[in-house]
PDB file of C-alpha atoms in Angstrom:
ATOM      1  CA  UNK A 240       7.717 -15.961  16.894  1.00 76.00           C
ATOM      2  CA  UNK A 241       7.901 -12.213  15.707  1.00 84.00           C
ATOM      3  CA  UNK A 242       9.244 -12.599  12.245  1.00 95.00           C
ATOM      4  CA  UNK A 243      10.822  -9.409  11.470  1.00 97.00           C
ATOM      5  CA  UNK A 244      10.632  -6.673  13.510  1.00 97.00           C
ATOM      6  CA  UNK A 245      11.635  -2.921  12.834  1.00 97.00           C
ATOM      7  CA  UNK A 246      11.745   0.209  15.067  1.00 96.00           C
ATOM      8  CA  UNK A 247      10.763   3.341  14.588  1.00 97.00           C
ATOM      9  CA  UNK A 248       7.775   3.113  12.826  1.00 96.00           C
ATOM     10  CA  UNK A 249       7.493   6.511  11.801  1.00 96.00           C
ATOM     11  CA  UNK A 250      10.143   9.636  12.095  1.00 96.00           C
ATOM     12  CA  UNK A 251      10.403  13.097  10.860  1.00 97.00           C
ATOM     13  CA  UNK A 252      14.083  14.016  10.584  1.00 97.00           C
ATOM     14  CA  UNK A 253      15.550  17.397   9.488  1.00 97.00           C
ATOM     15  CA  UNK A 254      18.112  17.672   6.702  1.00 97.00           C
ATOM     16  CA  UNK A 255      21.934  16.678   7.797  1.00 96.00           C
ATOM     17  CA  UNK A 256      20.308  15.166  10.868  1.00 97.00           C
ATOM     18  CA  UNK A 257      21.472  11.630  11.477  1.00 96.00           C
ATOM     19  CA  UNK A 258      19.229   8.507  12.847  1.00 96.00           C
ATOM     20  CA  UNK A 259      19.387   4.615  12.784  1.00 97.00           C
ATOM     21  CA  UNK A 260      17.024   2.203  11.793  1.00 98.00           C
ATOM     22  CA  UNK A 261      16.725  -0.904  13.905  1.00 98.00           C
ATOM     23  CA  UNK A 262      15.800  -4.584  12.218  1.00 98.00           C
ATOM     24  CA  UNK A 263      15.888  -7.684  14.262  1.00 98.00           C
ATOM     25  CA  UNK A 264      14.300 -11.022  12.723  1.00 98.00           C
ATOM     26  CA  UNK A 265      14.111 -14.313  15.004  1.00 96.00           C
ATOM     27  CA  UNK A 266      14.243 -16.878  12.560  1.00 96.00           C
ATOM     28  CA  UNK A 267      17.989 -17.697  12.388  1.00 95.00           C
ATOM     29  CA  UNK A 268      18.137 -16.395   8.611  1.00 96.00           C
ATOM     30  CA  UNK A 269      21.049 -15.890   7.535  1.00 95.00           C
ATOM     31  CA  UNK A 270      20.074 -13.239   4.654  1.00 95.00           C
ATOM     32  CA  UNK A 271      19.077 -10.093   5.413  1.00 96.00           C
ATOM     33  CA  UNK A 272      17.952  -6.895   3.374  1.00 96.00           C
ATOM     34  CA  UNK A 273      17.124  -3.524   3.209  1.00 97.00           C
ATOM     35  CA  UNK A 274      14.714  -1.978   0.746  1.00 97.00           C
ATOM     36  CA  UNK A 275      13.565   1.292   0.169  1.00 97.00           C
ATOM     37  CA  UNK A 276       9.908   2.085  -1.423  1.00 96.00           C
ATOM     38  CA  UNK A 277       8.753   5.253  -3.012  1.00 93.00           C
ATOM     39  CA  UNK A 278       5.202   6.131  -3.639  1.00 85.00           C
ATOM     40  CA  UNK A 279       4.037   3.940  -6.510  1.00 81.00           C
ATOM     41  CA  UNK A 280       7.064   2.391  -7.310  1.00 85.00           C
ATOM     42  CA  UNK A 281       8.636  -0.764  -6.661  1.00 87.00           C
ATOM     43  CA  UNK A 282      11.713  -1.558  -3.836  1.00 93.00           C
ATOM     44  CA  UNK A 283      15.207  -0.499  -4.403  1.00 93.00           C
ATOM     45  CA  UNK A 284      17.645  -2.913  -2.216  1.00 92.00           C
ATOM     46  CA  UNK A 285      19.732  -0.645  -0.135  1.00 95.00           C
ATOM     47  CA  UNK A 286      22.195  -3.455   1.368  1.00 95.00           C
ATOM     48  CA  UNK A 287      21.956  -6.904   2.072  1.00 94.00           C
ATOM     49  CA  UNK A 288      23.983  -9.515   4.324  1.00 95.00           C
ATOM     50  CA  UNK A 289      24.246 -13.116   3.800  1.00 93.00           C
ATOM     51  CA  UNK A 290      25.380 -13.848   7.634  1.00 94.00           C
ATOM     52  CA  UNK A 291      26.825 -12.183  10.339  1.00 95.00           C
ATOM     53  CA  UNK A 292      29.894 -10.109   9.611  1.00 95.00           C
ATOM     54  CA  UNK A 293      29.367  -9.694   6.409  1.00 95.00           C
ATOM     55  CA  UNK A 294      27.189  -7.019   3.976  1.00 96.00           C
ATOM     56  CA  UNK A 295      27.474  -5.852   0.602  1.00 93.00           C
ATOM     57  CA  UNK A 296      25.738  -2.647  -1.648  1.00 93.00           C
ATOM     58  CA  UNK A 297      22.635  -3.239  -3.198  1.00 91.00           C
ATOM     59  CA  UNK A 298      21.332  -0.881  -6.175  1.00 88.00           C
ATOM     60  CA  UNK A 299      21.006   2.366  -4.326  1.00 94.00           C
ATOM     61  CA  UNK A 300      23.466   2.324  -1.332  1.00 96.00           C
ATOM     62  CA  UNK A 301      24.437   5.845  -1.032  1.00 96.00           C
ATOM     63  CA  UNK A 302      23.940   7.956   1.642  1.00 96.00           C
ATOM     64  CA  UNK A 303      23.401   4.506   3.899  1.00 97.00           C
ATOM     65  CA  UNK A 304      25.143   2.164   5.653  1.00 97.00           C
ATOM     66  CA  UNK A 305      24.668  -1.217   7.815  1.00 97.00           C
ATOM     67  CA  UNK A 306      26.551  -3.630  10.362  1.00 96.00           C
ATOM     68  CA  UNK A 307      25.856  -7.379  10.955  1.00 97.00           C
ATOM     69  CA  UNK A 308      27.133  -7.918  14.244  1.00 97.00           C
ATOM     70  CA  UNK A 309      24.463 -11.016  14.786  1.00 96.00           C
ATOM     71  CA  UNK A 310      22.625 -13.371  12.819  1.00 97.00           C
ATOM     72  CA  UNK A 311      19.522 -11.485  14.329  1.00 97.00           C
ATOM     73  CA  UNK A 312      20.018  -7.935  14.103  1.00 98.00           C
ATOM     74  CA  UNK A 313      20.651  -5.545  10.434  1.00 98.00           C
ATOM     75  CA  UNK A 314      20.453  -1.842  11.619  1.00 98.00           C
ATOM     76  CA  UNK A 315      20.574   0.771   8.919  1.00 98.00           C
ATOM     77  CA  UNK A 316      22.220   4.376   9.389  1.00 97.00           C
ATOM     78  CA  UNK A 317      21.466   7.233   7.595  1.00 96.00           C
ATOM     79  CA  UNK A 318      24.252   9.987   8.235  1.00 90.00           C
ATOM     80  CA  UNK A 319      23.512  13.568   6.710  1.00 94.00           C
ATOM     81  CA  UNK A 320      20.097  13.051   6.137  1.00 96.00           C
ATOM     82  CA  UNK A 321      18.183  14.548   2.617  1.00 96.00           C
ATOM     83  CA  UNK A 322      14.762  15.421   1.204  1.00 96.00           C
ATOM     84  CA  UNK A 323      15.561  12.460  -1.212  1.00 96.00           C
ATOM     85  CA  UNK A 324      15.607  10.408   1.402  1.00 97.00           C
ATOM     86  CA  UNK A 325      11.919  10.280   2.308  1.00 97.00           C
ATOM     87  CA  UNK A 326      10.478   7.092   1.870  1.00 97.00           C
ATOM     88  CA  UNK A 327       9.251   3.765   3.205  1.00 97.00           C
ATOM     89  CA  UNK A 328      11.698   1.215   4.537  1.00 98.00           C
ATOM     90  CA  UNK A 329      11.629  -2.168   4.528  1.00 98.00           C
ATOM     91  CA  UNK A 330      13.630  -4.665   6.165  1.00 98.00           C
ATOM     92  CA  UNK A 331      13.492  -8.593   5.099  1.00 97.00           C
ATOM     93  CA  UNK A 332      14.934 -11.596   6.107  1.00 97.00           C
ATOM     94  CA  UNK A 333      15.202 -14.923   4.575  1.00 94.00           C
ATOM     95  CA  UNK A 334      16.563 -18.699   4.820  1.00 93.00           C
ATOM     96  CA  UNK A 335      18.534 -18.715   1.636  1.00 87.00           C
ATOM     97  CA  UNK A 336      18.641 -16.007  -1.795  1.00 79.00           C
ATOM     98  CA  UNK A 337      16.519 -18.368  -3.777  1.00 79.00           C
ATOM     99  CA  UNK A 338      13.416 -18.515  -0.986  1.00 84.00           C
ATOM    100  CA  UNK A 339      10.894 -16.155   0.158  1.00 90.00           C
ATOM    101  CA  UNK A 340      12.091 -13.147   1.767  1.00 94.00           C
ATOM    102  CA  UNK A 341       9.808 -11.939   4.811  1.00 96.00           C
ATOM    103  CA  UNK A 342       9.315  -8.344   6.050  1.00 97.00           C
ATOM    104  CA  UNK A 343       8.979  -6.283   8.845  1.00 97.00           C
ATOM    105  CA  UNK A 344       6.257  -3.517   8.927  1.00 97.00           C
ATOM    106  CA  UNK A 345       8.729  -0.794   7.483  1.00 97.00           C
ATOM    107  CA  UNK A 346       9.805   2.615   8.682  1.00 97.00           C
ATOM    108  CA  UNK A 347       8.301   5.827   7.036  1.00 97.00           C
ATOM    109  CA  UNK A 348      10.457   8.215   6.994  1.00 97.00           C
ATOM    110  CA  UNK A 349       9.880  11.855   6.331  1.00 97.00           C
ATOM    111  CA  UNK A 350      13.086  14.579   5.763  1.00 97.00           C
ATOM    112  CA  UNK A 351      12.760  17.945   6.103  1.00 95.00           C
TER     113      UNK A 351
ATOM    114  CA  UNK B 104      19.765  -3.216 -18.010  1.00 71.00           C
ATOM    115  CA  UNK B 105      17.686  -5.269 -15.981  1.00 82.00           C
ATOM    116  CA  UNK B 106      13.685  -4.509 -16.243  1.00 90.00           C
ATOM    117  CA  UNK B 107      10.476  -5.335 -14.913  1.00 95.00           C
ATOM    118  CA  UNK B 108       7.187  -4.259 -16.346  1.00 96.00           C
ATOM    119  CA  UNK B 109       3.951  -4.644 -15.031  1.00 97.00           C
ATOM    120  CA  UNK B 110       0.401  -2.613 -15.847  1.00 97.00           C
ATOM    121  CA  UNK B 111       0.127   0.286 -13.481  1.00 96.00           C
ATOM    122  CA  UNK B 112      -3.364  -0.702 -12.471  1.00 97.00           C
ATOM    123  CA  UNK B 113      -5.772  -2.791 -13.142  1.00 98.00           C
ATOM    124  CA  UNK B 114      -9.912  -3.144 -12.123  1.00 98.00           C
ATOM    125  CA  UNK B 115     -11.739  -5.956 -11.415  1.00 97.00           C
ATOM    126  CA  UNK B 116     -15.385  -7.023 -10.470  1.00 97.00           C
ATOM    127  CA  UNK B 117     -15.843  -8.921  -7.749  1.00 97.00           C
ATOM    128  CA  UNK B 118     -16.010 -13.163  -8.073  1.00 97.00           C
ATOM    129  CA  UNK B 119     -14.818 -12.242 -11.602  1.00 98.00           C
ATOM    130  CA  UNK B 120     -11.312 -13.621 -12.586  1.00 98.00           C
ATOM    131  CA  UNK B 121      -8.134 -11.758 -13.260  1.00 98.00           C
ATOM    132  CA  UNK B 122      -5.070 -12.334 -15.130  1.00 98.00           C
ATOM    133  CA  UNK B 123      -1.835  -9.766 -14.369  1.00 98.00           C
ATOM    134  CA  UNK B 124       1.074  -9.896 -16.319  1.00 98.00           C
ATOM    135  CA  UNK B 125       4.721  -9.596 -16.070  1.00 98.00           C
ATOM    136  CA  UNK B 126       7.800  -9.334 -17.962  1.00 97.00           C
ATOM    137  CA  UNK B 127      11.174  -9.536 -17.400  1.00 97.00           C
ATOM    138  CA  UNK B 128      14.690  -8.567 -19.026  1.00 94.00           C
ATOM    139  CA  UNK B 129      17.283  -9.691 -16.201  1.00 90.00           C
ATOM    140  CA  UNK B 130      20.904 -10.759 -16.165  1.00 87.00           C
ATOM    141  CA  UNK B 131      20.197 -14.304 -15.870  1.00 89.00           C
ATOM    142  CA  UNK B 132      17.240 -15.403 -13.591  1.00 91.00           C
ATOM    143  CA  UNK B 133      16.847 -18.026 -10.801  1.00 89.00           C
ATOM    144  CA  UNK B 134      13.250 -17.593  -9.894  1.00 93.00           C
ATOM    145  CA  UNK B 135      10.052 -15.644 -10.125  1.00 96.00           C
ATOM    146  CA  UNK B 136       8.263 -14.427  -6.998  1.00 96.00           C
ATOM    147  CA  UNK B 137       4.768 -13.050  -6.700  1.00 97.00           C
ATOM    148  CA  UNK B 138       4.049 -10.884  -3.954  1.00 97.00           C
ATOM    149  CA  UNK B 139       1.106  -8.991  -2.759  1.00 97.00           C
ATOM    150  CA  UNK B 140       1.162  -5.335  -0.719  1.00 96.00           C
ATOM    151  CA  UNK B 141      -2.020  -3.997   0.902  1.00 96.00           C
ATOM    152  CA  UNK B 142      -1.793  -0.464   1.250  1.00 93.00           C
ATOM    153  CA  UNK B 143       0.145   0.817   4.214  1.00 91.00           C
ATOM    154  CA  UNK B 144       1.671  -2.806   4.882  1.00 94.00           C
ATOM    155  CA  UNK B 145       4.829  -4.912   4.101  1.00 95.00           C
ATOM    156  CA  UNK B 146       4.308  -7.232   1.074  1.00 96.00           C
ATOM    157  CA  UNK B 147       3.660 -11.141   1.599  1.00 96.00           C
ATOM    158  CA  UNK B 148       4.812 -13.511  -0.252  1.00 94.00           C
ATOM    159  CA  UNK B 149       1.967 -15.542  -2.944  1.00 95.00           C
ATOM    160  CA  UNK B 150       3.900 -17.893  -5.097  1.00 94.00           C
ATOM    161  CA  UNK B 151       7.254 -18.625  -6.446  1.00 94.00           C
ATOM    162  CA  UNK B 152       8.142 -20.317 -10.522  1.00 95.00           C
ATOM    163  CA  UNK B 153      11.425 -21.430 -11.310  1.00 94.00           C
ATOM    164  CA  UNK B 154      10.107 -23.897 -13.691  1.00 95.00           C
ATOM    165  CA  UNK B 155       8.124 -23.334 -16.919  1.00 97.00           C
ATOM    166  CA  UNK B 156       4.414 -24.142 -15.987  1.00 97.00           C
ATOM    167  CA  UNK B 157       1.700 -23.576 -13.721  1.00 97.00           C
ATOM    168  CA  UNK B 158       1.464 -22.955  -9.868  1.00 94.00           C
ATOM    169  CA  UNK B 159      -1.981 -23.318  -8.464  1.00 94.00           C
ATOM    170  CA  UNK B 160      -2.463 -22.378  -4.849  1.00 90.00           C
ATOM    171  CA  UNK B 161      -6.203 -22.040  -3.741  1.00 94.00           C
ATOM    172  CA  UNK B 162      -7.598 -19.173  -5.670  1.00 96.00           C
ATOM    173  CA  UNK B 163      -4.358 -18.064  -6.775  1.00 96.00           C
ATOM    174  CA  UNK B 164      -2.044 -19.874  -9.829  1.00 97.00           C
ATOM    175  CA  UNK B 165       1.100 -18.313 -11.294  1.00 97.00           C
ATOM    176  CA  UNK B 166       2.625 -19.326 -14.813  1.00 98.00           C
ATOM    177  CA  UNK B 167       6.295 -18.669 -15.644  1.00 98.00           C
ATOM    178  CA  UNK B 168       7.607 -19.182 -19.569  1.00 97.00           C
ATOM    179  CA  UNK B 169      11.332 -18.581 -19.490  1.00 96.00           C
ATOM    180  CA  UNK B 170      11.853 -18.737 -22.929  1.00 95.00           C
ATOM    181  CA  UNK B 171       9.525 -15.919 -23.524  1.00 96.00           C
ATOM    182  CA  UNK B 172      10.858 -13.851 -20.263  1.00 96.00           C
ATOM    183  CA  UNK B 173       6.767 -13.967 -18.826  1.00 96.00           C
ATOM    184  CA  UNK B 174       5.160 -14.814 -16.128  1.00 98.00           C
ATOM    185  CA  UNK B 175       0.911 -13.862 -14.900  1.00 98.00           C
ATOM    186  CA  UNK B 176      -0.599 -13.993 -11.417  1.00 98.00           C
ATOM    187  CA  UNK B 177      -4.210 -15.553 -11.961  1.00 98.00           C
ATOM    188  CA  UNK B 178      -6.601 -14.619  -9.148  1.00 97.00           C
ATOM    189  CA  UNK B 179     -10.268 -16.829  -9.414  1.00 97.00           C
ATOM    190  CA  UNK B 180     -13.036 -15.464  -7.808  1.00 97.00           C
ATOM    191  CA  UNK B 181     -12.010 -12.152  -7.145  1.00 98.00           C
ATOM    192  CA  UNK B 182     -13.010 -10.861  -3.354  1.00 97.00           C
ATOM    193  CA  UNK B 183     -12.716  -7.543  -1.906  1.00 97.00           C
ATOM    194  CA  UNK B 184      -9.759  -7.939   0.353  1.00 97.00           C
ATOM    195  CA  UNK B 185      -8.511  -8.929  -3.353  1.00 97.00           C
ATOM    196  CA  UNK B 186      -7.403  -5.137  -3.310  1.00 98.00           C
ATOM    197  CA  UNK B 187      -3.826  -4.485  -3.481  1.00 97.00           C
ATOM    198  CA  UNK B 188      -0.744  -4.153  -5.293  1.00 97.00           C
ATOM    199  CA  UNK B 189       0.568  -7.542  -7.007  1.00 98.00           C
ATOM    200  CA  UNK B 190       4.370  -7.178  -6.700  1.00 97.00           C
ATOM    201  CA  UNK B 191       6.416  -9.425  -9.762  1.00 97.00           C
ATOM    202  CA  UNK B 192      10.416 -10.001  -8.444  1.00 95.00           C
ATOM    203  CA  UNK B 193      12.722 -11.655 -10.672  1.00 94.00           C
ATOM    204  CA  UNK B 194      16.004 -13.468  -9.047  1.00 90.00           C
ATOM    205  CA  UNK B 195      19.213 -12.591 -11.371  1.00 87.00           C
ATOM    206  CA  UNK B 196      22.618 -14.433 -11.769  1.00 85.00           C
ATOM    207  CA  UNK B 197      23.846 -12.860  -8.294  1.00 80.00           C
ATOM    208  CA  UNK B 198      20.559 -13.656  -6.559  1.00 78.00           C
ATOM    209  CA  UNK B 199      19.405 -10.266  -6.176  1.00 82.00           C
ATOM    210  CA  UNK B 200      15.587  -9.695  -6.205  1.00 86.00           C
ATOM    211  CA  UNK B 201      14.634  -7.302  -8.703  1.00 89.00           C
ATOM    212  CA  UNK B 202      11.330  -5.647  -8.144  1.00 92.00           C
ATOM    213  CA  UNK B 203       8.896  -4.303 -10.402  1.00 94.00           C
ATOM    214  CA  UNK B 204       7.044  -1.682 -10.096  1.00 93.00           C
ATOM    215  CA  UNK B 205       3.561  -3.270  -9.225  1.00 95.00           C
ATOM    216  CA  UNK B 206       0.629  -3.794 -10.581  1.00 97.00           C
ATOM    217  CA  UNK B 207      -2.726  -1.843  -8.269  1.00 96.00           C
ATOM    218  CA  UNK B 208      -5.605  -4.197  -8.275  1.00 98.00           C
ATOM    219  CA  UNK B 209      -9.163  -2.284  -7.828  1.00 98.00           C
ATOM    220  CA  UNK B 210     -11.967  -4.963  -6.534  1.00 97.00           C
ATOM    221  CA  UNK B 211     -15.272  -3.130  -7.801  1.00 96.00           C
ATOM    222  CA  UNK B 212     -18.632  -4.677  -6.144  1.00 94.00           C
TER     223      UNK B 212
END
């Protein structure tokens, strides 16, 4: 059992480049999130998906989107990439909106 | 607007106890999670209150009041992989997590 995984682990991208972030989690949640974390502050949801086929805009969506093609897999896609974009991501996954949400190891992401 | 606050950072001795609070100004609320970060990692989850009262898990107990929108983290005998950030999430009405900011717990020997 992997819990949630997440791919790259780090990247260096240049300004207007474009790159996906790949989240996979393989405990048939249904919910799944993604949160962005700048140095000493706390996470910003991105998007989040209550089952397959379906996502919605969390507090700082633009400049982002997602797909939820499976119960398993959440990629997010940065298109036109800026400086403002550097950061941590985090992806999380969990059973229902009222339980514990579990994480993969998170992306850091530097734009340049 | 919906708000969070926690101290910035706190220090500790170690075996001591510590006590970190939380408040919260959310539209509506369906739970209060506890989560703790070590540097460089994802957080893990430490407790969750959706009732007024006390949660005591092993070293750690959380207390929620509702009423007064405030909830602590309690950590007994304080160790040196104690050292982290304590993360305080509030559930609103549309079951969103809101985060705060986090409170960075220094262990000193």
């Amino acid at each position: 059992n992997a819990g949630v995984t997440q791919t790259p682990k780090f990247r260096i991208l240049k300004i207007g480049q474009s790159m996906t972030l790949q989240c996979t989690q393989d405990m048939n949640h249904n919910y799944m999130y993604w949160y962005r974390q700048d140095p000493g502050m706390g996470l910003k949801l991105i998007y989040y998906s209550v089952g397959a086929g379906i996502t919605d805009k969390g507090e700082v969506p633009n400049g982002y989107n997602v797909s939820r093609s499976t119960t398993e897999d959440f990629p997010l896609r940065l298109e036109l990439a800026a400086p403002s974009q550097t950061s941590v991501y985090f992806c999380a996954s969990s059973s229902d909106s009222y339980n514990e949400q579990f994480f993969g190891p998170g992306t850091r992401l530097t734009v340049l | 607007g919906q708000n969070i606050d926690q101290p910035t950072e706190m220090t500790a001795t170690e075996g001591a106890i510590v006590q970190i609070n939380c408040t919260y100004q959310t539209s509506g609320f369906n739970g209060l999670f506890w989560y703790q970060q070590h540097a460089g990692e994802a957080p893990t989850f430490l407790s969750y209150n959706v009732l007024d009262g006390l949660e005591e898990k092993g070293r750690f107990s959380s207390f929620l009041s509702r009423s007064k929108g405030y909830s602590y983290l309690l950590l007994k005998e304080l160790q040196m992989k104690d050292s982290a950030s304590y993360l305080c999430a509030v559930t609103d009405s549309n079951y969103q997590l809101i985060w705060g900011a986090g409170t960075k717990l220094i262990i000193k020997p």
